[in-house]
Amino acid sequence: MKLGKVQQLKLVEKGKYLWATDGEKEVPIHGEMRGKDGEMRDVFLYRENNGQIAGMLEAPFIQVGEVAKLKVVAKSKIGYFVGINAPKDILLPFSEATERIAEGEKYLFTMYVDKSERLAVSMEIKDALKSNSPYKKGDRVTGTVYHVGKSGILVAVDDTYDGRIPKQEMKGIYHAGDTVEVRVANVLDDGKLTLSLRDFAHVQMLQDSDVLLGLMDEMGGKLPVGDKSDPEEIKRLTGLTKKAFKRAVGKLYKEGKAVPGPTETRRK
């Protein structure tokens, strides 16, 4: 019998109670779903507070080695508890809570068997993610943020595949648990995905030019950045890279909507 896994076991009725057996060991069945004596059923095994292994016929939200988005249901002195659709919630030790989390919110976790032979979950999911996604460069995908660091944003595409938004592509403020819609910018040799929050250049340029027009209107028709301005200042003021800024300004200039300059851009 494997703890934290769904496995085929035979049901055995003992008076009012239902048990499951693999032919050698027996475990009690808890939960609301019931079965009949002699049936072969999928059974998920977990350990109760008293240390006894028990089973349930309901499908869990996660199994050992998998990654799933789960809700944090409570906080205790030793960590948080996460719901997995079992009679007993599973512990997230403080040492495995790598991001700031809050009760009632959902985050990505992987489940494992700890040193005391009990089920636990961790936010260290990178090694549990796959790198054989079906996606190619240019595809639009959806994923969940699982870490925000100095090098970029780590994203689990489809909550399954390993992806990263590089630092230079970061736009806006994101936290672990956020859902993002991104574009596959590149598929690396090891199968991992490089992602972008920005759209294809011709589509993004339309969006960026609208952003600049809105900013100029808010600032009385003039932006205090131009062709020769520092890239960091352009980024701080507009949220755009210098390359994207110049591309959007060029579009507005061709349309007769703006006049570029070395250190400022004016509404026309």
PDB file of C-alpha atoms in Angstrom:
ATOM      1  CA  MET A   1       0.000   0.000   0.000  1.00  0.00           C
ATOM      2  CA  LYS A   2       1.346   3.416  -0.986  1.00  0.00           C
ATOM      3  CA  LEU A   3       0.636   6.449   1.179  1.00  0.00           C
ATOM      4  CA  GLY A   4      -0.605   9.499  -0.749  1.00  0.00           C
ATOM      5  CA  LYS A   5      -1.487   7.500  -3.863  1.00  0.00           C
ATOM      6  CA  VAL A   6      -4.708   6.252  -5.447  1.00  0.00           C
ATOM      7  CA  GLN A   7      -4.562   2.464  -5.853  1.00  0.00           C
ATOM      8  CA  GLN A   8      -6.890  -0.422  -6.662  1.00  0.00           C
ATOM      9  CA  LEU A   9      -7.939  -2.220  -3.459  1.00  0.00           C
ATOM     10  CA  LYS A  10     -10.657  -4.692  -2.584  1.00  0.00           C
ATOM     11  CA  LEU A  11     -13.465  -3.514  -0.312  1.00  0.00           C
ATOM     12  CA  VAL A  12     -14.406  -5.613   2.706  1.00  0.00           C
ATOM     13  CA  GLU A  13     -17.501  -5.081   4.867  1.00  0.00           C
ATOM     14  CA  LYS A  14     -17.089  -5.714   8.592  1.00  0.00           C
ATOM     15  CA  GLY A  15     -20.423  -5.152  10.266  1.00  0.00           C
ATOM     16  CA  LYS A  16     -21.220  -1.448   9.940  1.00  0.00           C
ATOM     17  CA  TYR A  17     -17.724  -0.600   8.760  1.00  0.00           C
ATOM     18  CA  LEU A  18     -15.997  -0.695   5.384  1.00  0.00           C
ATOM     19  CA  TRP A  19     -12.359  -1.621   4.946  1.00  0.00           C
ATOM     20  CA  ALA A  20     -10.000  -2.006   1.989  1.00  0.00           C
ATOM     21  CA  THR A  21      -7.304  -4.634   1.488  1.00  0.00           C
ATOM     22  CA  ASP A  22      -4.458  -5.463  -0.877  1.00  0.00           C
ATOM     23  CA  GLY A  23      -4.523  -9.075   0.278  1.00  0.00           C
ATOM     24  CA  GLU A  24      -2.018  -8.500   3.054  1.00  0.00           C
ATOM     25  CA  LYS A  25      -2.999  -5.341   4.915  1.00  0.00           C
ATOM     26  CA  GLU A  26      -6.365  -3.762   5.680  1.00  0.00           C
ATOM     27  CA  VAL A  27      -7.257  -0.096   6.223  1.00  0.00           C
ATOM     28  CA  PRO A  28     -10.544   1.507   7.285  1.00  0.00           C
ATOM     29  CA  ILE A  29     -12.448   3.550   4.701  1.00  0.00           C
ATOM     30  CA  HIS A  30     -13.579   7.020   5.740  1.00  0.00           C
ATOM     31  CA  GLY A  31     -15.372   9.761   3.842  1.00  0.00           C
ATOM     32  CA  GLU A  32     -18.907   9.964   2.505  1.00  0.00           C
ATOM     33  CA  MET A  33     -18.541   7.748  -0.586  1.00  0.00           C
ATOM     34  CA  ARG A  34     -19.356   4.095   0.049  1.00  0.00           C
ATOM     35  CA  GLY A  35     -18.940   0.797  -1.787  1.00  0.00           C
ATOM     36  CA  LYS A  36     -19.949  -2.852  -1.634  1.00  0.00           C
ATOM     37  CA  ASP A  37     -18.225  -5.877  -0.179  1.00  0.00           C
ATOM     38  CA  GLY A  38     -15.872  -7.502  -2.686  1.00  0.00           C
ATOM     39  CA  GLU A  39     -15.668  -4.516  -5.067  1.00  0.00           C
ATOM     40  CA  MET A  40     -12.325  -3.453  -6.524  1.00  0.00           C
ATOM     41  CA  ARG A  41     -12.174   0.326  -6.150  1.00  0.00           C
ATOM     42  CA  ASP A  42      -9.712   3.217  -6.436  1.00  0.00           C
ATOM     43  CA  VAL A  43      -8.684   4.093  -2.878  1.00  0.00           C
ATOM     44  CA  PHE A  44      -6.581   7.047  -1.725  1.00  0.00           C
ATOM     45  CA  LEU A  45      -4.498   6.415   1.389  1.00  0.00           C
ATOM     46  CA  TYR A  46      -3.626   9.035   4.002  1.00  0.00           C
ATOM     47  CA  ARG A  47      -2.565   9.000   7.659  1.00  0.00           C
ATOM     48  CA  GLU A  48      -4.910  10.136  10.403  1.00  0.00           C
ATOM     49  CA  ASN A  49      -3.926  12.232  13.436  1.00  0.00           C
ATOM     50  CA  ASN A  50      -3.522   9.073  15.539  1.00  0.00           C
ATOM     51  CA  GLY A  51      -1.001   7.708  13.040  1.00  0.00           C
ATOM     52  CA  GLN A  52      -3.316   5.070  11.544  1.00  0.00           C
ATOM     53  CA  ILE A  53      -3.435   4.765   7.752  1.00  0.00           C
ATOM     54  CA  ALA A  54      -6.947   5.178   6.361  1.00  0.00           C
ATOM     55  CA  GLY A  55      -8.465   5.257   2.910  1.00  0.00           C
ATOM     56  CA  MET A  56     -11.172   7.155   1.055  1.00  0.00           C
ATOM     57  CA  LEU A  57     -13.039   6.519  -2.184  1.00  0.00           C
ATOM     58  CA  GLU A  58     -13.308  10.213  -3.126  1.00  0.00           C
ATOM     59  CA  ALA A  59     -10.713  11.499  -5.600  1.00  0.00           C
ATOM     60  CA  PRO A  60      -8.111  13.741  -3.903  1.00  0.00           C
ATOM     61  CA  PHE A  61      -7.079  17.072  -5.398  1.00  0.00           C
ATOM     62  CA  ILE A  62      -3.426  15.950  -5.385  1.00  0.00           C
ATOM     63  CA  GLN A  63      -1.255  12.839  -5.012  1.00  0.00           C
ATOM     64  CA  VAL A  64       2.382  12.432  -3.945  1.00  0.00           C
ATOM     65  CA  GLY A  65       4.694  13.877  -6.593  1.00  0.00           C
ATOM     66  CA  GLU A  66       1.982  15.891  -8.325  1.00  0.00           C
ATOM     67  CA  VAL A  67       1.475  19.666  -8.498  1.00  0.00           C
ATOM     68  CA  ALA A  68      -1.936  21.210  -7.847  1.00  0.00           C
ATOM     69  CA  LYS A  69      -3.494  24.527  -6.892  1.00  0.00           C
ATOM     70  CA  LEU A  70      -4.881  24.135  -3.370  1.00  0.00           C
ATOM     71  CA  LYS A  71      -6.542  26.366  -0.785  1.00  0.00           C
ATOM     72  CA  VAL A  72      -4.866  27.272   2.505  1.00  0.00           C
ATOM     73  CA  VAL A  73      -7.566  26.575   5.085  1.00  0.00           C
ATOM     74  CA  ALA A  74      -5.901  27.280   8.454  1.00  0.00           C
ATOM     75  CA  LYS A  75      -2.734  28.317  10.261  1.00  0.00           C
ATOM     76  CA  SER A  76      -1.196  26.507  13.223  1.00  0.00           C
ATOM     77  CA  LYS A  77       1.908  26.749  15.431  1.00  0.00           C
ATOM     78  CA  ILE A  78       3.902  24.538  13.058  1.00  0.00           C
ATOM     79  CA  GLY A  79       2.637  25.657   9.665  1.00  0.00           C
ATOM     80  CA  TYR A  80      -0.461  25.953   7.530  1.00  0.00           C
ATOM     81  CA  PHE A  81      -3.080  23.365   6.634  1.00  0.00           C
ATOM     82  CA  VAL A  82      -4.136  22.812   3.036  1.00  0.00           C
ATOM     83  CA  GLY A  83      -7.327  21.132   1.833  1.00  0.00           C
ATOM     84  CA  ILE A  84      -6.993  18.170  -0.532  1.00  0.00           C
ATOM     85  CA  ASN A  85     -10.614  16.866  -0.497  1.00  0.00           C
ATOM     86  CA  ALA A  86      -9.806  14.371   2.268  1.00  0.00           C
ATOM     87  CA  PRO A  87     -11.232  13.976   5.796  1.00  0.00           C
ATOM     88  CA  LYS A  88      -7.906  15.339   7.064  1.00  0.00           C
ATOM     89  CA  ASP A  89      -6.178  18.507   5.831  1.00  0.00           C
ATOM     90  CA  ILE A  90      -2.464  18.277   4.975  1.00  0.00           C
ATOM     91  CA  LEU A  91       0.304  20.241   6.691  1.00  0.00           C
ATOM     92  CA  LEU A  92       2.437  22.845   4.948  1.00  0.00           C
ATOM     93  CA  PRO A  93       5.417  23.260   7.330  1.00  0.00           C
ATOM     94  CA  PHE A  94       6.640  26.841   7.714  1.00  0.00           C
ATOM     95  CA  SER A  95       9.962  25.734   6.235  1.00  0.00           C
ATOM     96  CA  GLU A  96       8.171  24.703   3.012  1.00  0.00           C
ATOM     97  CA  ALA A  97       6.197  27.969   2.693  1.00  0.00           C
ATOM     98  CA  THR A  98       8.646  29.723   0.374  1.00  0.00           C
ATOM     99  CA  GLU A  99       6.285  32.587  -0.479  1.00  0.00           C
ATOM    100  CA  ARG A 100       4.043  34.887   1.563  1.00  0.00           C
ATOM    101  CA  ILE A 101       0.634  33.239   1.792  1.00  0.00           C
ATOM    102  CA  ALA A 102      -2.749  33.952   3.331  1.00  0.00           C
ATOM    103  CA  GLU A 103      -5.584  31.783   4.624  1.00  0.00           C
ATOM    104  CA  GLY A 104      -8.390  31.319   2.130  1.00  0.00           C
ATOM    105  CA  GLU A 105      -6.140  31.813  -0.920  1.00  0.00           C
ATOM    106  CA  LYS A 106      -4.949  29.200  -3.430  1.00  0.00           C
ATOM    107  CA  TYR A 107      -1.342  28.446  -4.335  1.00  0.00           C
ATOM    108  CA  LEU A 108       0.589  25.737  -6.149  1.00  0.00           C
ATOM    109  CA  PHE A 109       1.883  22.873  -4.001  1.00  0.00           C
ATOM    110  CA  THR A 110       3.487  19.484  -4.430  1.00  0.00           C
ATOM    111  CA  MET A 111       2.799  16.674  -1.971  1.00  0.00           C
ATOM    112  CA  TYR A 112       5.403  14.379  -0.389  1.00  0.00           C
ATOM    113  CA  VAL A 113       5.848  11.896   2.465  1.00  0.00           C
ATOM    114  CA  ASP A 114       7.896  13.469   5.268  1.00  0.00           C
ATOM    115  CA  LYS A 115      10.440  11.839   7.607  1.00  0.00           C
ATOM    116  CA  SER A 116       7.699  10.826  10.047  1.00  0.00           C
ATOM    117  CA  GLU A 117       5.861   8.975   7.244  1.00  0.00           C
ATOM    118  CA  ARG A 118       3.081  11.546   7.104  1.00  0.00           C
ATOM    119  CA  LEU A 119       1.778  13.444   4.106  1.00  0.00           C
ATOM    120  CA  ALA A 120       2.865  17.075   3.734  1.00  0.00           C
ATOM    121  CA  VAL A 121       2.907  19.714   1.015  1.00  0.00           C
ATOM    122  CA  SER A 122       5.568  22.142  -0.158  1.00  0.00           C
ATOM    123  CA  MET A 123       5.727  25.278  -2.285  1.00  0.00           C
ATOM    124  CA  GLU A 124       9.064  24.046  -3.692  1.00  0.00           C
ATOM    125  CA  ILE A 125       7.436  22.763  -6.869  1.00  0.00           C
ATOM    126  CA  LYS A 126      10.116  23.364  -9.513  1.00  0.00           C
ATOM    127  CA  ASP A 127      11.470  19.803  -9.530  1.00  0.00           C
ATOM    128  CA  ALA A 128       7.922  18.429  -9.785  1.00  0.00           C
ATOM    129  CA  LEU A 129       7.107  20.436 -12.930  1.00  0.00           C
ATOM    130  CA  LYS A 130       7.421  18.897 -16.384  1.00  0.00           C
ATOM    131  CA  SER A 131       9.469  20.160 -19.341  1.00  0.00           C
ATOM    132  CA  ASN A 132       7.753  18.295 -22.171  1.00  0.00           C
ATOM    133  CA  SER A 133       4.987  20.766 -22.952  1.00  0.00           C
ATOM    134  CA  PRO A 134       3.174  20.626 -26.310  1.00  0.00           C
ATOM    135  CA  TYR A 135       3.655  24.361 -26.844  1.00  0.00           C
ATOM    136  CA  LYS A 136       5.790  26.164 -29.410  1.00  0.00           C
ATOM    137  CA  LYS A 137       7.077  29.699 -29.853  1.00  0.00           C
ATOM    138  CA  GLY A 138       4.243  32.191 -30.272  1.00  0.00           C
ATOM    139  CA  ASP A 139       1.565  30.143 -28.486  1.00  0.00           C
ATOM    140  CA  ARG A 140      -0.664  31.885 -25.970  1.00  0.00           C
ATOM    141  CA  VAL A 141      -0.785  30.007 -22.662  1.00  0.00           C
ATOM    142  CA  THR A 142      -2.120  30.381 -19.118  1.00  0.00           C
ATOM    143  CA  GLY A 143      -0.228  29.597 -15.948  1.00  0.00           C
ATOM    144  CA  THR A 144       0.114  30.234 -12.229  1.00  0.00           C
ATOM    145  CA  VAL A 145       2.907  32.298 -10.654  1.00  0.00           C
ATOM    146  CA  TYR A 146       4.793  30.269  -8.045  1.00  0.00           C
ATOM    147  CA  HIS A 147       7.784  32.531  -7.342  1.00  0.00           C
ATOM    148  CA  VAL A 148       8.744  36.165  -7.958  1.00  0.00           C
ATOM    149  CA  GLY A 149      12.469  36.860  -7.700  1.00  0.00           C
ATOM    150  CA  LYS A 150      15.251  39.098  -8.907  1.00  0.00           C
ATOM    151  CA  SER A 151      15.747  37.066 -12.088  1.00  0.00           C
ATOM    152  CA  GLY A 152      12.093  37.082 -13.088  1.00  0.00           C
ATOM    153  CA  ILE A 153       8.748  35.415 -12.480  1.00  0.00           C
ATOM    154  CA  LEU A 154       8.505  31.617 -12.309  1.00  0.00           C
ATOM    155  CA  VAL A 155       5.289  30.303 -13.817  1.00  0.00           C
ATOM    156  CA  ALA A 156       3.755  26.826 -13.980  1.00  0.00           C
ATOM    157  CA  VAL A 157       2.053  26.749 -17.388  1.00  0.00           C
ATOM    158  CA  ASP A 158      -1.221  24.807 -17.128  1.00  0.00           C
ATOM    159  CA  ASP A 159      -0.035  24.279 -13.518  1.00  0.00           C
ATOM    160  CA  THR A 160       2.140  21.549 -15.053  1.00  0.00           C
ATOM    161  CA  TYR A 161       5.026  22.832 -17.206  1.00  0.00           C
ATOM    162  CA  ASP A 162       8.065  24.838 -16.120  1.00  0.00           C
ATOM    163  CA  GLY A 163       8.244  28.405 -17.437  1.00  0.00           C
ATOM    164  CA  ARG A 164       9.889  31.736 -16.629  1.00  0.00           C
ATOM    165  CA  ILE A 165       9.212  35.376 -17.420  1.00  0.00           C
ATOM    166  CA  PRO A 166      12.682  37.036 -17.518  1.00  0.00           C
ATOM    167  CA  LYS A 167      13.285  40.173 -15.488  1.00  0.00           C
ATOM    168  CA  GLN A 168      13.342  42.393 -18.579  1.00  0.00           C
ATOM    169  CA  GLU A 169       9.867  41.133 -19.528  1.00  0.00           C
ATOM    170  CA  MET A 170       8.316  41.834 -16.123  1.00  0.00           C
ATOM    171  CA  LYS A 171       5.474  44.310 -16.300  1.00  0.00           C
ATOM    172  CA  GLY A 172       3.306  45.091 -13.291  1.00  0.00           C
ATOM    173  CA  ILE A 173       3.235  43.534  -9.825  1.00  0.00           C
ATOM    174  CA  TYR A 174       2.668  39.812  -9.386  1.00  0.00           C
ATOM    175  CA  HIS A 175       2.511  37.444  -6.429  1.00  0.00           C
ATOM    176  CA  ALA A 176       2.542  33.675  -5.933  1.00  0.00           C
ATOM    177  CA  GLY A 177      -0.861  32.235  -6.809  1.00  0.00           C
ATOM    178  CA  ASP A 178      -1.678  34.825  -9.495  1.00  0.00           C
ATOM    179  CA  THR A 179      -2.989  33.550 -12.827  1.00  0.00           C
ATOM    180  CA  VAL A 180      -1.255  35.022 -15.879  1.00  0.00           C
ATOM    181  CA  GLU A 181      -1.885  34.888 -19.608  1.00  0.00           C
ATOM    182  CA  VAL A 182       1.411  34.943 -21.459  1.00  0.00           C
ATOM    183  CA  ARG A 183       3.060  34.254 -24.798  1.00  0.00           C
ATOM    184  CA  VAL A 184       5.697  31.570 -25.332  1.00  0.00           C
ATOM    185  CA  ALA A 185       8.757  33.593 -26.371  1.00  0.00           C
ATOM    186  CA  ASN A 186      11.060  30.585 -26.697  1.00  0.00           C
ATOM    187  CA  VAL A 187      11.282  26.851 -25.996  1.00  0.00           C
ATOM    188  CA  LEU A 188      14.720  26.048 -24.538  1.00  0.00           C
ATOM    189  CA  ASP A 189      16.734  22.959 -25.396  1.00  0.00           C
ATOM    190  CA  ASP A 190      15.753  21.351 -22.090  1.00  0.00           C
ATOM    191  CA  GLY A 191      12.055  21.912 -22.877  1.00  0.00           C
ATOM    192  CA  LYS A 192      11.507  24.724 -20.387  1.00  0.00           C
ATOM    193  CA  LEU A 193       9.501  27.704 -21.590  1.00  0.00           C
ATOM    194  CA  THR A 194      10.623  31.317 -21.748  1.00  0.00           C
ATOM    195  CA  LEU A 195       7.510  33.457 -21.436  1.00  0.00           C
ATOM    196  CA  SER A 196       6.548  37.037 -22.162  1.00  0.00           C
ATOM    197  CA  LEU A 197       3.815  39.226 -20.737  1.00  0.00           C
ATOM    198  CA  ARG A 198       4.016  41.264 -23.918  1.00  0.00           C
ATOM    199  CA  ASP A 199       2.148  40.386 -27.100  1.00  0.00           C
ATOM    200  CA  PHE A 200       3.525  40.054 -30.625  1.00  0.00           C
ATOM    201  CA  ALA A 201       5.351  43.257 -31.605  1.00  0.00           C
ATOM    202  CA  HIS A 202       2.705  44.524 -34.044  1.00  0.00           C
ATOM    203  CA  VAL A 203      -0.119  43.915 -31.540  1.00  0.00           C
ATOM    204  CA  GLN A 204       1.821  45.206 -28.543  1.00  0.00           C
ATOM    205  CA  MET A 205       2.770  48.379 -30.418  1.00  0.00           C
ATOM    206  CA  LEU A 206      -0.916  49.251 -30.769  1.00  0.00           C
ATOM    207  CA  GLN A 207      -1.446  48.759 -27.046  1.00  0.00           C
ATOM    208  CA  ASP A 208       1.708  50.672 -26.074  1.00  0.00           C
ATOM    209  CA  SER A 209       0.823  53.649 -28.274  1.00  0.00           C
ATOM    210  CA  ASP A 210      -2.584  53.886 -26.564  1.00  0.00           C
ATOM    211  CA  VAL A 211      -0.838  53.823 -23.180  1.00  0.00           C
ATOM    212  CA  LEU A 212       1.452  56.703 -24.198  1.00  0.00           C
ATOM    213  CA  LEU A 213      -1.438  58.786 -25.500  1.00  0.00           C
ATOM    214  CA  GLY A 214      -3.261  58.295 -22.213  1.00  0.00           C
ATOM    215  CA  LEU A 215      -0.175  59.300 -20.207  1.00  0.00           C
ATOM    216  CA  MET A 216       0.349  62.437 -22.315  1.00  0.00           C
ATOM    217  CA  ASP A 217      -3.264  63.453 -21.787  1.00  0.00           C
ATOM    218  CA  GLU A 218      -2.863  62.969 -18.024  1.00  0.00           C
ATOM    219  CA  MET A 219       0.311  65.082 -18.008  1.00  0.00           C
ATOM    220  CA  GLY A 220      -1.007  68.036 -19.946  1.00  0.00           C
ATOM    221  CA  GLY A 221       0.083  66.801 -23.374  1.00  0.00           C
ATOM    222  CA  LYS A 222       3.772  66.175 -22.661  1.00  0.00           C
ATOM    223  CA  LEU A 223       5.839  63.241 -21.386  1.00  0.00           C
ATOM    224  CA  PRO A 224       9.189  64.177 -19.767  1.00  0.00           C
ATOM    225  CA  VAL A 225      11.017  61.340 -21.579  1.00  0.00           C
ATOM    226  CA  GLY A 226      12.244  61.009 -25.151  1.00  0.00           C
ATOM    227  CA  ASP A 227      14.695  59.292 -27.519  1.00  0.00           C
ATOM    228  CA  LYS A 228      17.762  60.094 -25.405  1.00  0.00           C
ATOM    229  CA  SER A 229      16.223  59.492 -21.971  1.00  0.00           C
ATOM    230  CA  ASP A 230      17.578  56.877 -19.596  1.00  0.00           C
ATOM    231  CA  PRO A 231      15.934  53.437 -20.127  1.00  0.00           C
ATOM    232  CA  GLU A 232      15.205  53.085 -16.414  1.00  0.00           C
ATOM    233  CA  GLU A 233      13.429  56.464 -16.360  1.00  0.00           C
ATOM    234  CA  ILE A 234      11.335  55.455 -19.379  1.00  0.00           C
ATOM    235  CA  LYS A 235      10.489  52.166 -17.675  1.00  0.00           C
ATOM    236  CA  ARG A 236       9.552  53.892 -14.415  1.00  0.00           C
ATOM    237  CA  LEU A 237       7.304  56.435 -16.086  1.00  0.00           C
ATOM    238  CA  THR A 238       5.648  54.357 -18.825  1.00  0.00           C
ATOM    239  CA  GLY A 239       6.184  50.713 -17.873  1.00  0.00           C
ATOM    240  CA  LEU A 240       7.813  50.149 -21.292  1.00  0.00           C
ATOM    241  CA  THR A 241      11.314  49.187 -22.312  1.00  0.00           C
ATOM    242  CA  LYS A 242      13.169  51.868 -24.271  1.00  0.00           C
ATOM    243  CA  LYS A 243      12.837  49.779 -27.448  1.00  0.00           C
ATOM    244  CA  ALA A 244       9.072  49.424 -27.017  1.00  0.00           C
ATOM    245  CA  PHE A 245       8.756  53.121 -26.129  1.00  0.00           C
ATOM    246  CA  LYS A 246      10.575  54.265 -29.287  1.00  0.00           C
ATOM    247  CA  ARG A 247       8.547  51.878 -31.411  1.00  0.00           C
ATOM    248  CA  ALA A 248       5.251  53.187 -30.001  1.00  0.00           C
ATOM    249  CA  VAL A 249       6.349  56.844 -30.324  1.00  0.00           C
ATOM    250  CA  GLY A 250       7.364  56.179 -33.927  1.00  0.00           C
ATOM    251  CA  LYS A 251       3.897  54.844 -34.658  1.00  0.00           C
ATOM    252  CA  LEU A 252       2.263  57.912 -33.095  1.00  0.00           C
ATOM    253  CA  TYR A 253       4.582  60.218 -35.074  1.00  0.00           C
ATOM    254  CA  LYS A 254       3.634  58.538 -38.379  1.00  0.00           C
ATOM    255  CA  GLU A 255      -0.036  58.946 -37.476  1.00  0.00           C
ATOM    256  CA  GLY A 256       0.494  62.640 -36.679  1.00  0.00           C
ATOM    257  CA  LYS A 257      -0.470  62.176 -33.031  1.00  0.00           C
ATOM    258  CA  ALA A 258       2.841  62.935 -31.294  1.00  0.00           C
ATOM    259  CA  VAL A 259       6.129  64.759 -31.766  1.00  0.00           C
ATOM    260  CA  PRO A 260       9.251  62.964 -30.458  1.00  0.00           C
ATOM    261  CA  GLY A 261      12.214  64.745 -28.921  1.00  0.00           C
ATOM    262  CA  PRO A 262      15.502  63.940 -27.158  1.00  0.00           C
ATOM    263  CA  THR A 263      14.122  64.338 -23.646  1.00  0.00           C
ATOM    264  CA  GLU A 264      10.371  64.770 -24.097  1.00  0.00           C
ATOM    265  CA  THR A 265       7.455  63.553 -26.197  1.00  0.00           C
ATOM    266  CA  ARG A 266       4.597  65.940 -26.975  1.00  0.00           C
ATOM    267  CA  ARG A 267       0.967  65.326 -27.946  1.00  0.00           C
ATOM    268  CA  LYS A 268       0.155  66.813 -31.340  1.00  0.00           C
TER     269      LYS A 268
END
